[in-house]
JSON list of C-alpha atoms in Angstrom, two decimals:
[
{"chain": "J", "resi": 145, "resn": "UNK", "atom": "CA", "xyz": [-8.98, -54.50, -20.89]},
{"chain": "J", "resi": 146, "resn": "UNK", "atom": "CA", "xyz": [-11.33, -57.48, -20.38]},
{"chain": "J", "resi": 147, "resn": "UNK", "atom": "CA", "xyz": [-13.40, -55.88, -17.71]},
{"chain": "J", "resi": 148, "resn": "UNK", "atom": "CA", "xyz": [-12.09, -58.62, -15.29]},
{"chain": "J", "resi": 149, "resn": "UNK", "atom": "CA", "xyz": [-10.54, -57.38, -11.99]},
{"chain": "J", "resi": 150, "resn": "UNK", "atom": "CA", "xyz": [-8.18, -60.15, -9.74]},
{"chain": "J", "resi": 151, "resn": "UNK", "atom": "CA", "xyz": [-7.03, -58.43, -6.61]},
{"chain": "J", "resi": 152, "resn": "UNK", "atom": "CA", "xyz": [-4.56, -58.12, -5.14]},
{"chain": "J", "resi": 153, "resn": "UNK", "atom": "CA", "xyz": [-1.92, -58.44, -8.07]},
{"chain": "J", "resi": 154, "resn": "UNK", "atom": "CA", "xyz": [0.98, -59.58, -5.86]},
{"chain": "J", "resi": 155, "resn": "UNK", "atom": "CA", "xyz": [1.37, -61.36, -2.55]},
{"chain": "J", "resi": 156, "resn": "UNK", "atom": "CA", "xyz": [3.51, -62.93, -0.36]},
{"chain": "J", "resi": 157, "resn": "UNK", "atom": "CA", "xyz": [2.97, -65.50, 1.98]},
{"chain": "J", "resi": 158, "resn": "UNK", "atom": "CA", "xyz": [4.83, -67.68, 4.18]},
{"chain": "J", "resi": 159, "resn": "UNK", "atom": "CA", "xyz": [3.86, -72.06, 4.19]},
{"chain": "J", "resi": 160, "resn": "UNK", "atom": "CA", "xyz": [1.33, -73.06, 6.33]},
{"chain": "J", "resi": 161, "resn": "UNK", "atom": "CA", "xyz": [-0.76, -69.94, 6.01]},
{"chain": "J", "resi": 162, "resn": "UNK", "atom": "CA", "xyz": [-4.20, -69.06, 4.36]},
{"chain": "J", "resi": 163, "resn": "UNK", "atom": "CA", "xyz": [-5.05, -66.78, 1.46]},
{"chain": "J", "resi": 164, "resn": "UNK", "atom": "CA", "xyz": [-7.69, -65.53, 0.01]},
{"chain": "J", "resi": 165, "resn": "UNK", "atom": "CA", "xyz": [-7.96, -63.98, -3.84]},
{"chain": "J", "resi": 166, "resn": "UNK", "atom": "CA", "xyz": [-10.24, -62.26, -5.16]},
{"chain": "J", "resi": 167, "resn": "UNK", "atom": "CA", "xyz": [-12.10, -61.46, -8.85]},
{"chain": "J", "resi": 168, "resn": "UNK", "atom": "CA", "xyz": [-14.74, -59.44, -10.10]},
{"chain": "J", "resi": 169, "resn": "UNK", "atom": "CA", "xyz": [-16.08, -60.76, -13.00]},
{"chain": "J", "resi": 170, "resn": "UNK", "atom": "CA", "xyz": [-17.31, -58.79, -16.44]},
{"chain": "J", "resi": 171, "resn": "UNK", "atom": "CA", "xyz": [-20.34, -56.95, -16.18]},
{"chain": "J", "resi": 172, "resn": "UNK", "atom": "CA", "xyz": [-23.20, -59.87, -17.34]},
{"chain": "J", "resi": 173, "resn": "UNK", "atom": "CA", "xyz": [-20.96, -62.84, -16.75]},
{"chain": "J", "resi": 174, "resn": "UNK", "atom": "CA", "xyz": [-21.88, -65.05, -14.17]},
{"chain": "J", "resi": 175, "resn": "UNK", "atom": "CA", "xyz": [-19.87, -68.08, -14.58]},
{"chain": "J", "resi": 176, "resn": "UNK", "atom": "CA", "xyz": [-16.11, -67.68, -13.13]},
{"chain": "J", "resi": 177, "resn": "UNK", "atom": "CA", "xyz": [-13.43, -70.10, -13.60]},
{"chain": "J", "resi": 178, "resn": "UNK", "atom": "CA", "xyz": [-10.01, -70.18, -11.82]},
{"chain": "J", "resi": 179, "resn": "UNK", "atom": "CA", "xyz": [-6.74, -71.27, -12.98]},
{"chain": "J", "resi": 180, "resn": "UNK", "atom": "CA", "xyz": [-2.97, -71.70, -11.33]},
{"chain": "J", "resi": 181, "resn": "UNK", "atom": "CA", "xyz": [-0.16, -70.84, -13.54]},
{"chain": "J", "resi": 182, "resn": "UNK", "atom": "CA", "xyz": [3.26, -72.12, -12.64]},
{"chain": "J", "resi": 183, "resn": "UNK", "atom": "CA", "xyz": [6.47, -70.78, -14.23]},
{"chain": "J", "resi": 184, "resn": "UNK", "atom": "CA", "xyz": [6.95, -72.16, -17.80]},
{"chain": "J", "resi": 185, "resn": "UNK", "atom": "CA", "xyz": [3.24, -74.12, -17.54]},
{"chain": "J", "resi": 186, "resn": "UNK", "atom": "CA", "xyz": [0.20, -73.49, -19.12]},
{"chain": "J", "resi": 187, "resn": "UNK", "atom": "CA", "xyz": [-2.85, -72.79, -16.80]},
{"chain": "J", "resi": 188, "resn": "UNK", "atom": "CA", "xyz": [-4.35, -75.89, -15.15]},
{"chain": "J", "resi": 189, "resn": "UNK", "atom": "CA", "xyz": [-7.64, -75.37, -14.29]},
{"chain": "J", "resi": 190, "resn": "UNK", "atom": "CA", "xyz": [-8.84, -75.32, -10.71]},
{"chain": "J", "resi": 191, "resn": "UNK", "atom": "CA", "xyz": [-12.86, -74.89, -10.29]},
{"chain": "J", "resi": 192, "resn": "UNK", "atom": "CA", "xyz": [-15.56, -73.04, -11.88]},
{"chain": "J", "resi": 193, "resn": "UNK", "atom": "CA", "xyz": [-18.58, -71.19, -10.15]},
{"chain": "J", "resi": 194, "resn": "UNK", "atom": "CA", "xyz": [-21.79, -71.09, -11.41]},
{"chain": "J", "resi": 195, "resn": "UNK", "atom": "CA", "xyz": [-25.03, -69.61, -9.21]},
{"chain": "J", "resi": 196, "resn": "UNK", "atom": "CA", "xyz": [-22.96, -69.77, -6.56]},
{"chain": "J", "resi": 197, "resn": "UNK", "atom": "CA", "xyz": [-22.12, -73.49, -6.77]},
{"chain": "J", "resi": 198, "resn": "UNK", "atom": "CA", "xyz": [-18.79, -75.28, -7.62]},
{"chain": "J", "resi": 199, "resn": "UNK", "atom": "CA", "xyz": [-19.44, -76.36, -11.56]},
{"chain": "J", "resi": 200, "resn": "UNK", "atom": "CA", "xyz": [-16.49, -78.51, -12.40]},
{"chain": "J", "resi": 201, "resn": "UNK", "atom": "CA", "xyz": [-13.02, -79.32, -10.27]},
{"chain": "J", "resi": 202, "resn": "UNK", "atom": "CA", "xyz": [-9.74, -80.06, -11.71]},
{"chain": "J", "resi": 203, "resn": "UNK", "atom": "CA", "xyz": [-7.07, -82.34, -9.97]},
{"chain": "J", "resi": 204, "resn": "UNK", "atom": "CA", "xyz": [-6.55, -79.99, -6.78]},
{"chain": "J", "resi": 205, "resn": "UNK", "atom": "CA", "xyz": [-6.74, -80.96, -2.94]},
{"chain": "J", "resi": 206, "resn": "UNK", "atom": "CA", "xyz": [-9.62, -79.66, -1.05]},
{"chain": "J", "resi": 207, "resn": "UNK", "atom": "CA", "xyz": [-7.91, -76.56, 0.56]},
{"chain": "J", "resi": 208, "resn": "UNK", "atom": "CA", "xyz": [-8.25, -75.02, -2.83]},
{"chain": "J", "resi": 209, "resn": "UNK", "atom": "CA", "xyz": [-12.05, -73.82, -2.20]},
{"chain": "J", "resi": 210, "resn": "UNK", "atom": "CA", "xyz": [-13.85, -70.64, -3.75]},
{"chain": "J", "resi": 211, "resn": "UNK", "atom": "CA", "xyz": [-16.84, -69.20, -2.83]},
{"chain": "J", "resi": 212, "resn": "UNK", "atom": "CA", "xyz": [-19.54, -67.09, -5.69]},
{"chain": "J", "resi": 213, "resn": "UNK", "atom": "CA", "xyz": [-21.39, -64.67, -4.74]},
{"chain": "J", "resi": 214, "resn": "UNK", "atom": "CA", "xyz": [-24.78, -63.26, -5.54]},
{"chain": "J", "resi": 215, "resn": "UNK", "atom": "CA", "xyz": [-22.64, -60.38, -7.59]},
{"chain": "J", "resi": 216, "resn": "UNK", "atom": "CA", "xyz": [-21.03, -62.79, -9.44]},
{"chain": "J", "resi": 217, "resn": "UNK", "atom": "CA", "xyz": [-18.03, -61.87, -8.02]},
{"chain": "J", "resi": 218, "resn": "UNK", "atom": "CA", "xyz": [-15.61, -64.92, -6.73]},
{"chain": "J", "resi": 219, "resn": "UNK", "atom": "CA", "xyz": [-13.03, -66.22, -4.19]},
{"chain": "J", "resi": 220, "resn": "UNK", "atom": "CA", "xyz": [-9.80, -68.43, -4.18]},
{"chain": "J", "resi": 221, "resn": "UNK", "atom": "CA", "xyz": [-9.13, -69.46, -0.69]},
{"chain": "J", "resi": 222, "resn": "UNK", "atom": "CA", "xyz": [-5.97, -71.72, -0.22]},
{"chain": "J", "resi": 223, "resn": "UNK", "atom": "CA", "xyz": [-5.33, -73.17, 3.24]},
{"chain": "J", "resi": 224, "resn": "UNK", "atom": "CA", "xyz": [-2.29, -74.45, 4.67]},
{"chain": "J", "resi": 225, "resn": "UNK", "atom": "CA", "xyz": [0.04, -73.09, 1.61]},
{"chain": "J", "resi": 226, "resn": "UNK", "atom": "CA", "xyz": [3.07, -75.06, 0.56]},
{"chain": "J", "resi": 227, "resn": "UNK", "atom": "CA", "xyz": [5.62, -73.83, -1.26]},
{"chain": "J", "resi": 228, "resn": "UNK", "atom": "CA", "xyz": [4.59, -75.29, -4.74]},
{"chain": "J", "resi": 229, "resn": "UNK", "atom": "CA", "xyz": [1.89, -73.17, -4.44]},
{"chain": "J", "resi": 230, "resn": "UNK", "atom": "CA", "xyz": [3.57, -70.54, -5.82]},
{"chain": "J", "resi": 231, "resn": "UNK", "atom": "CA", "xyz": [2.03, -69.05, -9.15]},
{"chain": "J", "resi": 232, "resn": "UNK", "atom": "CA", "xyz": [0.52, -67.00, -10.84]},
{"chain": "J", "resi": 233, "resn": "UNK", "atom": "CA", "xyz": [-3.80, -67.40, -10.72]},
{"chain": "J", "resi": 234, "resn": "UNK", "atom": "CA", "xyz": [-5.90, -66.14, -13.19]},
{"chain": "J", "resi": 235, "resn": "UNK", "atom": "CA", "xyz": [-9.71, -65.83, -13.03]},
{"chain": "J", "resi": 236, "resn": "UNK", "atom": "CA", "xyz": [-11.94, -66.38, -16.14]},
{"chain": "J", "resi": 237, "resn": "UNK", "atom": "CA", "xyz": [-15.63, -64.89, -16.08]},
{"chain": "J", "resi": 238, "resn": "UNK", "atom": "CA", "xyz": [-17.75, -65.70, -19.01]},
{"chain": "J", "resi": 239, "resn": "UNK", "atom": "CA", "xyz": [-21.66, -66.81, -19.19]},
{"chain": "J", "resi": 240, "resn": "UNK", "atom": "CA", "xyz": [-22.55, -70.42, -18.69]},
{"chain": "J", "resi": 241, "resn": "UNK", "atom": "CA", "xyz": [-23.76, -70.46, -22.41]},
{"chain": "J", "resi": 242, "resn": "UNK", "atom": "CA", "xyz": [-20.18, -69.50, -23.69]},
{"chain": "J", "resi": 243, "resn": "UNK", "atom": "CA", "xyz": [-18.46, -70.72, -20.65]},
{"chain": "J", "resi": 244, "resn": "UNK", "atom": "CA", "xyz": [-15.50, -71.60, -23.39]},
{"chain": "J", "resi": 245, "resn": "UNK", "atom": "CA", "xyz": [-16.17, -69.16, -26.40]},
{"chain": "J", "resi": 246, "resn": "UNK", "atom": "CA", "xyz": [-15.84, -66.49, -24.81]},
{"chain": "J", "resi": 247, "resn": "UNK", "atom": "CA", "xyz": [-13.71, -67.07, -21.42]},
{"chain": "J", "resi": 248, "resn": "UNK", "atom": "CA", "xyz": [-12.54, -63.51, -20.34]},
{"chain": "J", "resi": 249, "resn": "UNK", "atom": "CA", "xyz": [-9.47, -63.59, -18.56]},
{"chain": "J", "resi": 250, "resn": "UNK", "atom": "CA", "xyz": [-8.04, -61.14, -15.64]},
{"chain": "J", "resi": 251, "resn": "UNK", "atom": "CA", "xyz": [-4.51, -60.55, -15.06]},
{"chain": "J", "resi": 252, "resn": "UNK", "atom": "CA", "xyz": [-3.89, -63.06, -11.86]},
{"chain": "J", "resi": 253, "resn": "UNK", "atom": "CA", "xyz": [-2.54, -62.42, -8.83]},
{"chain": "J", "resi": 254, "resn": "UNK", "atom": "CA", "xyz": [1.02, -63.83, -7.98]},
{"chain": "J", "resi": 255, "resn": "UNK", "atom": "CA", "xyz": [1.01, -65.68, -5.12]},
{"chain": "J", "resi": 256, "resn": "UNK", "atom": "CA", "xyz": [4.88, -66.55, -3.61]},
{"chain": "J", "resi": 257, "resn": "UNK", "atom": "CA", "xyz": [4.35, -68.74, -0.93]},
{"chain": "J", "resi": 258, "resn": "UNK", "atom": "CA", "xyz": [8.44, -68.70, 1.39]},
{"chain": "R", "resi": 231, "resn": "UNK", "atom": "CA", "xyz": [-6.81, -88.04, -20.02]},
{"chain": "R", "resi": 232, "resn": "UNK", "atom": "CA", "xyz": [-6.57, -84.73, -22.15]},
{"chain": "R", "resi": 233, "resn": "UNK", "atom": "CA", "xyz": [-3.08, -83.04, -22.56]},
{"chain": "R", "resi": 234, "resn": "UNK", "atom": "CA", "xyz": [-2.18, -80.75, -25.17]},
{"chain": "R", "resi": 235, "resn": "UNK", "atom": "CA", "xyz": [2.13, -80.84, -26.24]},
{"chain": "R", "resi": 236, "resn": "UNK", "atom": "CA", "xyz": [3.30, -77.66, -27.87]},
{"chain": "R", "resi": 237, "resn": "UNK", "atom": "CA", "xyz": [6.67, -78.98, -28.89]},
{"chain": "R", "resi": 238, "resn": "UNK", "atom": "CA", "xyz": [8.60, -75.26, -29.16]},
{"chain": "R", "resi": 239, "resn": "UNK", "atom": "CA", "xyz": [9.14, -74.13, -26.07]},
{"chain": "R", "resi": 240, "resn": "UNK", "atom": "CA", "xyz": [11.09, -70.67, -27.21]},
{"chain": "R", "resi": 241, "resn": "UNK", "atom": "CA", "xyz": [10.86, -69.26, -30.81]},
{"chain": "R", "resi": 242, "resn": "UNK", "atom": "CA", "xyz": [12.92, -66.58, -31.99]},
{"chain": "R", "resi": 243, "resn": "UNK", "atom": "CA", "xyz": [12.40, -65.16, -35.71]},
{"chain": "R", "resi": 244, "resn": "UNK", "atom": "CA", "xyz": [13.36, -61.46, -37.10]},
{"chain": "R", "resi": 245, "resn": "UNK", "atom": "CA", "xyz": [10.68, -59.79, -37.95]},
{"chain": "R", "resi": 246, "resn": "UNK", "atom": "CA", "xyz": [8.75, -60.19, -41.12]},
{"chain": "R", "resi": 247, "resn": "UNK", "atom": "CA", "xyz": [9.70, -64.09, -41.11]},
{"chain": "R", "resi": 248, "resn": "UNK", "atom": "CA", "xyz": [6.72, -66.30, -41.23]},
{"chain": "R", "resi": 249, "resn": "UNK", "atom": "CA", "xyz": [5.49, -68.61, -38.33]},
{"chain": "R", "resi": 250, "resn": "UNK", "atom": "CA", "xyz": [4.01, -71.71, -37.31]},
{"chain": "R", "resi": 251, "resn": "UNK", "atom": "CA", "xyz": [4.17, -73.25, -33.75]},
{"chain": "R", "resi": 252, "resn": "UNK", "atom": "CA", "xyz": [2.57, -76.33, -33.11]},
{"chain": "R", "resi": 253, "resn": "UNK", "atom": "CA", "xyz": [-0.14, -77.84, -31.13]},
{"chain": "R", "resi": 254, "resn": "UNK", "atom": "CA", "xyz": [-1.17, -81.41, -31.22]},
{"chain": "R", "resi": 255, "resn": "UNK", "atom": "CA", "xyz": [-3.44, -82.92, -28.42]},
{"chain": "R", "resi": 256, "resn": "UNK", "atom": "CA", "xyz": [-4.72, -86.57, -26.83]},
{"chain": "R", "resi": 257, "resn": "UNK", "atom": "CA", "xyz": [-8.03, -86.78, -27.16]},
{"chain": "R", "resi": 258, "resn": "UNK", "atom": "CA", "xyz": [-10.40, -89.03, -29.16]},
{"chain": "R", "resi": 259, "resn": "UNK", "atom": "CA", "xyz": [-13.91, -87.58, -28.89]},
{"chain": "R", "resi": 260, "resn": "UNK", "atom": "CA", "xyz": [-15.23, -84.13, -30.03]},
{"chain": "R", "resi": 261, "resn": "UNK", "atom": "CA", "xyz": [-13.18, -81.22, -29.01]},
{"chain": "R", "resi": 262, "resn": "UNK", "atom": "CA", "xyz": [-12.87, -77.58, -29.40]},
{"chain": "R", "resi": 263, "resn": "UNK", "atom": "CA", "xyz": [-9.94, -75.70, -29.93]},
{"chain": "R", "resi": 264, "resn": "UNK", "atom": "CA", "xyz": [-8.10, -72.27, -28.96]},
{"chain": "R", "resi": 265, "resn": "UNK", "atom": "CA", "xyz": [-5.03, -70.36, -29.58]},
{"chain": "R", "resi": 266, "resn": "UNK", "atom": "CA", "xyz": [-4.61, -67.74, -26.66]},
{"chain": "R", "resi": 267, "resn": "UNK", "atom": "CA", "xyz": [-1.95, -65.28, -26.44]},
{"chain": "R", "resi": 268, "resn": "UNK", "atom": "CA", "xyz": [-0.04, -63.30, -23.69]},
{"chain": "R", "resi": 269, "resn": "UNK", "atom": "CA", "xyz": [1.55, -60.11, -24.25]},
{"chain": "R", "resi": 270, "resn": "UNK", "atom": "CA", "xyz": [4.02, -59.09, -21.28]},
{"chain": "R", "resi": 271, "resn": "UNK", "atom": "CA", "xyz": [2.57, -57.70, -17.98]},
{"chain": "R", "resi": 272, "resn": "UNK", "atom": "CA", "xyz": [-1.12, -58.25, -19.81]},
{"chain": "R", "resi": 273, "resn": "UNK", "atom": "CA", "xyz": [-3.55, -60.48, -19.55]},
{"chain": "R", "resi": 274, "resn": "UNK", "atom": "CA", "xyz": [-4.56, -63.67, -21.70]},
{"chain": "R", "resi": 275, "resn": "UNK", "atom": "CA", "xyz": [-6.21, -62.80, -24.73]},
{"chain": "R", "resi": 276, "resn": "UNK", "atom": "CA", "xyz": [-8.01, -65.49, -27.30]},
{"chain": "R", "resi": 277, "resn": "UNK", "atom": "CA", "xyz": [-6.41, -65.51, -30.57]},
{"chain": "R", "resi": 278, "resn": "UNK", "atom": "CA", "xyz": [-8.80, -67.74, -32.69]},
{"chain": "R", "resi": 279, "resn": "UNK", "atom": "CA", "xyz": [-10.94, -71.01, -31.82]},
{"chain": "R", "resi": 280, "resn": "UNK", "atom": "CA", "xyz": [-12.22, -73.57, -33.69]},
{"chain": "R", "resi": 281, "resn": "UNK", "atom": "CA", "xyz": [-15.50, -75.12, -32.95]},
{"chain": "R", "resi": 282, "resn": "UNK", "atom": "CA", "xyz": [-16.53, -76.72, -36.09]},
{"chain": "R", "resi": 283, "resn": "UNK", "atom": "CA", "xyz": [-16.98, -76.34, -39.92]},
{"chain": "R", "resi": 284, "resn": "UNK", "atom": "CA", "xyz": [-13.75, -74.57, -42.30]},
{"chain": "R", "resi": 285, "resn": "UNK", "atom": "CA", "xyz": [-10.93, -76.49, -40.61]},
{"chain": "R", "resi": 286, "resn": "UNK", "atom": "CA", "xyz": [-8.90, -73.06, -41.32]},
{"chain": "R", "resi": 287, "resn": "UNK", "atom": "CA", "xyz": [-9.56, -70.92, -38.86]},
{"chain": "R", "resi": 288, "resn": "UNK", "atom": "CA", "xyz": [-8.66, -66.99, -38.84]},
{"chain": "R", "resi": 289, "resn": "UNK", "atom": "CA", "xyz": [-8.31, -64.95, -35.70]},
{"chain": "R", "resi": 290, "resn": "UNK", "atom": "CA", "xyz": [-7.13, -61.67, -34.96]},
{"chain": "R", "resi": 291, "resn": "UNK", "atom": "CA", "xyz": [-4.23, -59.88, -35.90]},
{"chain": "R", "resi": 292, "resn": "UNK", "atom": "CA", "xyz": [-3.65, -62.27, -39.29]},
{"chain": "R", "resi": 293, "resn": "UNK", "atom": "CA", "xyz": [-3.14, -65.20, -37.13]},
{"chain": "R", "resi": 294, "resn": "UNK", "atom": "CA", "xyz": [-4.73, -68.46, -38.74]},
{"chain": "R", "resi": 295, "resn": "UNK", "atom": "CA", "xyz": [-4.40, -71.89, -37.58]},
{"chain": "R", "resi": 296, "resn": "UNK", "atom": "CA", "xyz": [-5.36, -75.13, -39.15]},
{"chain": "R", "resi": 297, "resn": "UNK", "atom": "CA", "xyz": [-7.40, -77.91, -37.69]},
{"chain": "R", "resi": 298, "resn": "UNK", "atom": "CA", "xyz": [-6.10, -81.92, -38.52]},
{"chain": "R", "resi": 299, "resn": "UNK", "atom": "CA", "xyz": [-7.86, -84.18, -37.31]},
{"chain": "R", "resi": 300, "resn": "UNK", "atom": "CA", "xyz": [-6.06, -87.34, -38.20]},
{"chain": "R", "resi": 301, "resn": "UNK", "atom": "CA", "xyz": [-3.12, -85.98, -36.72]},
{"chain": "R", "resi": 302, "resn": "UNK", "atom": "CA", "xyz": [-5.02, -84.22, -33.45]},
{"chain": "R", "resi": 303, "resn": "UNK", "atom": "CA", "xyz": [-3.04, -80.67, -34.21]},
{"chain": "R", "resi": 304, "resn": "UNK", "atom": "CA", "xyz": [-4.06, -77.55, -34.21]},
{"chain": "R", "resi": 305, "resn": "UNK", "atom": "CA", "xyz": [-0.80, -75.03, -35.69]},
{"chain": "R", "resi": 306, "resn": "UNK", "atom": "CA", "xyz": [-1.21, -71.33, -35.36]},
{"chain": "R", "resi": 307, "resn": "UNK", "atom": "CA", "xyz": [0.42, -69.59, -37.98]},
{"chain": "R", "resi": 308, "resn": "UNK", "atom": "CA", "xyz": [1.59, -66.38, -39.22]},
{"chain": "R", "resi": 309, "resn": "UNK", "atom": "CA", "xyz": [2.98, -65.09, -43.00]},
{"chain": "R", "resi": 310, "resn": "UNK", "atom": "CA", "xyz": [4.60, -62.11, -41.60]},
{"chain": "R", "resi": 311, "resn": "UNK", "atom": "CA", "xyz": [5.56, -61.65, -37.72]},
{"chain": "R", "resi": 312, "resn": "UNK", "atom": "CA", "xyz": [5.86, -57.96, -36.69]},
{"chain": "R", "resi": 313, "resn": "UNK", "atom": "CA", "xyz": [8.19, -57.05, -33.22]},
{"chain": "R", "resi": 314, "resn": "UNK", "atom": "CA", "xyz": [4.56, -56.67, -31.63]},
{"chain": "R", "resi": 315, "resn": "UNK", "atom": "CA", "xyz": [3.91, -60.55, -31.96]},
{"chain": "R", "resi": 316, "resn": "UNK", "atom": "CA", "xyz": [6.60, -60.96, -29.10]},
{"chain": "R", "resi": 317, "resn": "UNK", "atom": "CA", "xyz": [4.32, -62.91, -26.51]},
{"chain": "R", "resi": 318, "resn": "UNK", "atom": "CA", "xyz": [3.74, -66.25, -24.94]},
{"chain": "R", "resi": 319, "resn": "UNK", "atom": "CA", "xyz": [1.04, -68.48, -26.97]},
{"chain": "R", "resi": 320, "resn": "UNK", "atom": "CA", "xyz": [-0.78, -71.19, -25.39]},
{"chain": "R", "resi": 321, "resn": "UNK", "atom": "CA", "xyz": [-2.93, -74.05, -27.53]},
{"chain": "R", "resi": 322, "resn": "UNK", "atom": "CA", "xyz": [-5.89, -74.96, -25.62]},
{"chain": "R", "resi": 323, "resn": "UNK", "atom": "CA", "xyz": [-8.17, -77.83, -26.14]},
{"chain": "R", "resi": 324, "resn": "UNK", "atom": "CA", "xyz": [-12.03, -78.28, -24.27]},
{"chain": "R", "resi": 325, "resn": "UNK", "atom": "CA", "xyz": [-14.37, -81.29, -24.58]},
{"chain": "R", "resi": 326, "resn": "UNK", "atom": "CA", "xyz": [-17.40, -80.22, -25.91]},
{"chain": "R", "resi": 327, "resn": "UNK", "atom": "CA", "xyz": [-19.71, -79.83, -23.25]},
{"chain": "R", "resi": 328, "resn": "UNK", "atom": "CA", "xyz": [-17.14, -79.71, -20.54]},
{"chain": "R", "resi": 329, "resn": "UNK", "atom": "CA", "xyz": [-16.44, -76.80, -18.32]},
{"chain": "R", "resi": 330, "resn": "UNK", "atom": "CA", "xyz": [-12.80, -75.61, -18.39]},
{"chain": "R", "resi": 331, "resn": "UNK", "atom": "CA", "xyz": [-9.93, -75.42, -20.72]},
{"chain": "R", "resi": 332, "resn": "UNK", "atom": "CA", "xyz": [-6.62, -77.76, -20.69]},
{"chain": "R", "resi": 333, "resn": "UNK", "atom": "CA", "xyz": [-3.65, -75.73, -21.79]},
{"chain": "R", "resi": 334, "resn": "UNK", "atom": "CA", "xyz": [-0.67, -76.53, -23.14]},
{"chain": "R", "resi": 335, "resn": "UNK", "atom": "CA", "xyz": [2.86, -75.49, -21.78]},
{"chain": "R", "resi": 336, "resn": "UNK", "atom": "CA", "xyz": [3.72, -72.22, -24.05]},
{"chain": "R", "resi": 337, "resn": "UNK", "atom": "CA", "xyz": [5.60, -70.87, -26.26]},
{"chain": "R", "resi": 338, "resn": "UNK", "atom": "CA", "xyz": [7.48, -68.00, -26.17]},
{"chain": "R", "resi": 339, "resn": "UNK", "atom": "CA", "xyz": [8.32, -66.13, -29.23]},
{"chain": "R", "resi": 340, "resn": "UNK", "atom": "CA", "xyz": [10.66, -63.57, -29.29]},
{"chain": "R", "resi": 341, "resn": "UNK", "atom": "CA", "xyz": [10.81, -61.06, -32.54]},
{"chain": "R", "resi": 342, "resn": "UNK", "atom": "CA", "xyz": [13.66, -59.47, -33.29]},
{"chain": "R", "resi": 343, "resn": "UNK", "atom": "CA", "xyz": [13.38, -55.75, -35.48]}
]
């Protein structure tokens, strides 16, 4: 167990609608990262969260957008959902010193988008 | 841009047969390197990294991999694979300084008793 909690673990969600995912990050951490697996890929990174503040952005359209919060804790929020948006998302909490030594990662939440 | 090719998409090896799946990445300046593993249903886990220093890296579970430079790979290997090895294993590369991993596509090994 990494001590990193994604909730919920499955979903289902028809296009054109809104979701929201959520992580609670290791005790200490208080950088969060997330990522979007898709079958047979590696994870592509989407944004990381730092004091509350987006801290880094991969290639991904604005209606990917996360929120920190003072707890550390973080939110994925995807608006108008296509069906490509379909994967599995994993959340990484770590400290900003070891944001990549020591990158803890939950066990996602897959999203199916119909 | 980054991107990291892990050429073997699906191994399969009885068990006790060594291993080596391979990682090679694009990337000219100073990187840092990991080898992360998936076990089914759990999360993923880091194997080994390389930052700097002893190109020969060991991680957990008597996984090494060696660092290349002048040929940008990064190979995880294994003398002796055990039926608990069965997993997916990603090679991941980072800038230095930067703020996220890239990952590479997988591989899936399957061990057979």
């Amino acid at each position: 167990e990494t001590g990193v909690t994604q909730s919920p673990t499955h979903l289902i969600k028809t296009r054109g609608q809104q979701v929201t995912l959520r992580c609670s990050s290791q005790s200490g951490h208080n950088t969060v990262s997330w990522y979007q697996q898709a079958l047979g890929q590696g994870p592509q990174f989407i944004f990381q969260y730092y004091r509350e503040e987006e801290n880094g952005r991969g290639n991904f359209p604005p209606r990917f957008s996360g929120l920190q919060f003072p707890n550390y804790s973080s939110e994925l929020n995807v608006n108008a959902l296509e069906l490509d948006d379909s994967a599995l998302y994993l959340c990484a909490s770590t400290t900003y010193s070891n944001r990549l030594t020591e990158a803890f990662f939950g066990q996602g939440t897959r999203l199916t988008v119909v | 841009a980054q991107s990291v090719s892990q050429h073997n998409h699906h191994v399969i090896l009885s068990e006790a047969a060594s291993l080596e799946l391979g990682c090679n990445y694009s990337y000219g300046g100073t990187v840092n390197l990991f080898w992360y593993v998936q076990y089914p249903g759990q999360h993923l886990q880091l194997l080994l990294k390389y930052f700097s220093g002893d190109p020969l890296v060991k991680g957990i579970k008597g996984f090494e991999a060696e660092f290349i430079k002048s040929k940008f790979s990064f190979n995880l290997r294994k003398p002796s694979v055990q039926w608990s090895d069965t997993a997916e294993y990603f090679c991941a590369v980072a800038q230095t300084g930067a703020n996220n991993l890239f990952f590479g596509t997988g591989t899936r090994l399957t061990v057979i008793p």
